[in-house]
C-alpha positions as MATLAB code, in Angstrom:
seq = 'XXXXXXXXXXXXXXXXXXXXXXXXXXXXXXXXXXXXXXXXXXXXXXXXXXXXXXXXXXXXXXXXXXXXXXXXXXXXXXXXXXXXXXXXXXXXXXXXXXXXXXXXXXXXXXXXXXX';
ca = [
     108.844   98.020  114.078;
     107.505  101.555  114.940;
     107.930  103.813  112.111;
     110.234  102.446  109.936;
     111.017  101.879  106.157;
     109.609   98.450  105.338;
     105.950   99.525  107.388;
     106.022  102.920  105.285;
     106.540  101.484  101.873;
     104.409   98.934  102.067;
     101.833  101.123  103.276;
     102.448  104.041  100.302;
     102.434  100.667   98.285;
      98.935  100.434   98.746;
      97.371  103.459   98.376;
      99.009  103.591   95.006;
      97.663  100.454   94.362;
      94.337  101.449   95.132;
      94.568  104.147   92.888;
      95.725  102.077   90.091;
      92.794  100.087   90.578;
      90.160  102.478   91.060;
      91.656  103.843   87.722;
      91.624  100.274   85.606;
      88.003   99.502   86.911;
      86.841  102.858   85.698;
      88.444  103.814   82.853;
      89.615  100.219   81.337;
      86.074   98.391   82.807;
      89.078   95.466   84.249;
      88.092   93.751   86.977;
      90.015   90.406   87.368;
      93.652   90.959   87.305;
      92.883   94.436   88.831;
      91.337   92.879   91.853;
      94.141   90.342   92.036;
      96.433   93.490   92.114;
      94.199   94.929   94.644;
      94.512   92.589   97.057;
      97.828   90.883   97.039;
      99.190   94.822   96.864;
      97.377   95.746   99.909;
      97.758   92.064  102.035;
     101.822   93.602  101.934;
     101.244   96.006  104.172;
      98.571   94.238  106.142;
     100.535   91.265  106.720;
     103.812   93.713  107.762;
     101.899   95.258  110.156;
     100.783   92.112  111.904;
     104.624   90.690  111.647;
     104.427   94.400  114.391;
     103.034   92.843  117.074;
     103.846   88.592  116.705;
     104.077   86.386  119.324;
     107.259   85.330  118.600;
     110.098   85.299  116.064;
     108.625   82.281  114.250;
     105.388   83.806  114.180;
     107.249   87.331  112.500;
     108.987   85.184  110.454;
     105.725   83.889  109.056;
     103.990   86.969  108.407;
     106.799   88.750  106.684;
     106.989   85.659  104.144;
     104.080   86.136  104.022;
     104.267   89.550  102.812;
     106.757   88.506  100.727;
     104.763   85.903   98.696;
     101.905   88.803   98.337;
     104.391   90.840   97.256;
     105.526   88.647   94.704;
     102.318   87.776   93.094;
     101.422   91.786   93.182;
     104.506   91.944   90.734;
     103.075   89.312   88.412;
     100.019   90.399   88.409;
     101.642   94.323   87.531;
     103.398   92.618   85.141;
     100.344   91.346   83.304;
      98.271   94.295   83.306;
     101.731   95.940   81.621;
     102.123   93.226   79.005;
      98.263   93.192   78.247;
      98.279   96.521   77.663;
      95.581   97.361   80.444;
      98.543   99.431   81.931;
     101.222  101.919   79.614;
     104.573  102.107   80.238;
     104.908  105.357   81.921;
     101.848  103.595   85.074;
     103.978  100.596   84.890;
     107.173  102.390   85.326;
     106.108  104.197   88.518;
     105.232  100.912   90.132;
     107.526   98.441   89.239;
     110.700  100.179   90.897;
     108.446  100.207   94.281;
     106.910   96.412   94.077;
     110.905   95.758   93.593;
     112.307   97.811   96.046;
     109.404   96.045   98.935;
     110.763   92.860   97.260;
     114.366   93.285   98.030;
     113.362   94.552  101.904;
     111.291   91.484  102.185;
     113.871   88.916  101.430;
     116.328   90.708  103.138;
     114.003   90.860  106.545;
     113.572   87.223  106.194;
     116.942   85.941  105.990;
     118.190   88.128  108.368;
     115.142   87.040  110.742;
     116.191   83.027  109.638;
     119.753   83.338  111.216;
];
């Protein structure tokens, strides 16, 4: 897993999500769902980059579900902001094709990894 697709994403992932959330605590004063976003959007990456260097396929298996599930709740929790109008359409639009695009890797790295 040098440099490759999944570890770039996910990473690129994150700083946008930082930025989103730097943005929604400052100019929207949210702080909850924000911070939820905040940390299941950057655990992706982290999680990804420890799948790098796993003792064993097992133990990459783990941490890329892993990095799925975060990746998961980082959409629902996108999805919230977006549909309680803490985020418009044109913020939500520029993340939810790249949460879904991580998701799709992610569950293909996992089954593949499973057989």
């Amino acid at each position: 897993m040098k440099n490759n697709i999944i570890k770039t994403k996910s990473f690129e992932f994150a700083v946008a999500i930082v930025e989103l959330y730097k943005a929604l605590a400052h100019n929207k004063k949210e702080f909850v769902m924000s911070r939820q976003l905040l940390k299941s959007g950057t655990s992706i990456g982290a999680n990804i980059r420890e799948a790098e260097f796993a003792q064993s396929k097992p133990d990459f298996i783990s941490k890329m579900s892993i990095s799925l599930k975060e990746a998961n709740e980082a959409d629902y929790w996108l999805d919230l902001l977006y549909s309680s109008n803490f985020i418009d359409d044109e913020t939500y639009n520029r993340y939810k094709p790249r949460i879904e695009e991580l998701l799709k890797l992610l569950v293909s790295i996992v089954k593949t990894s499973k057989q």
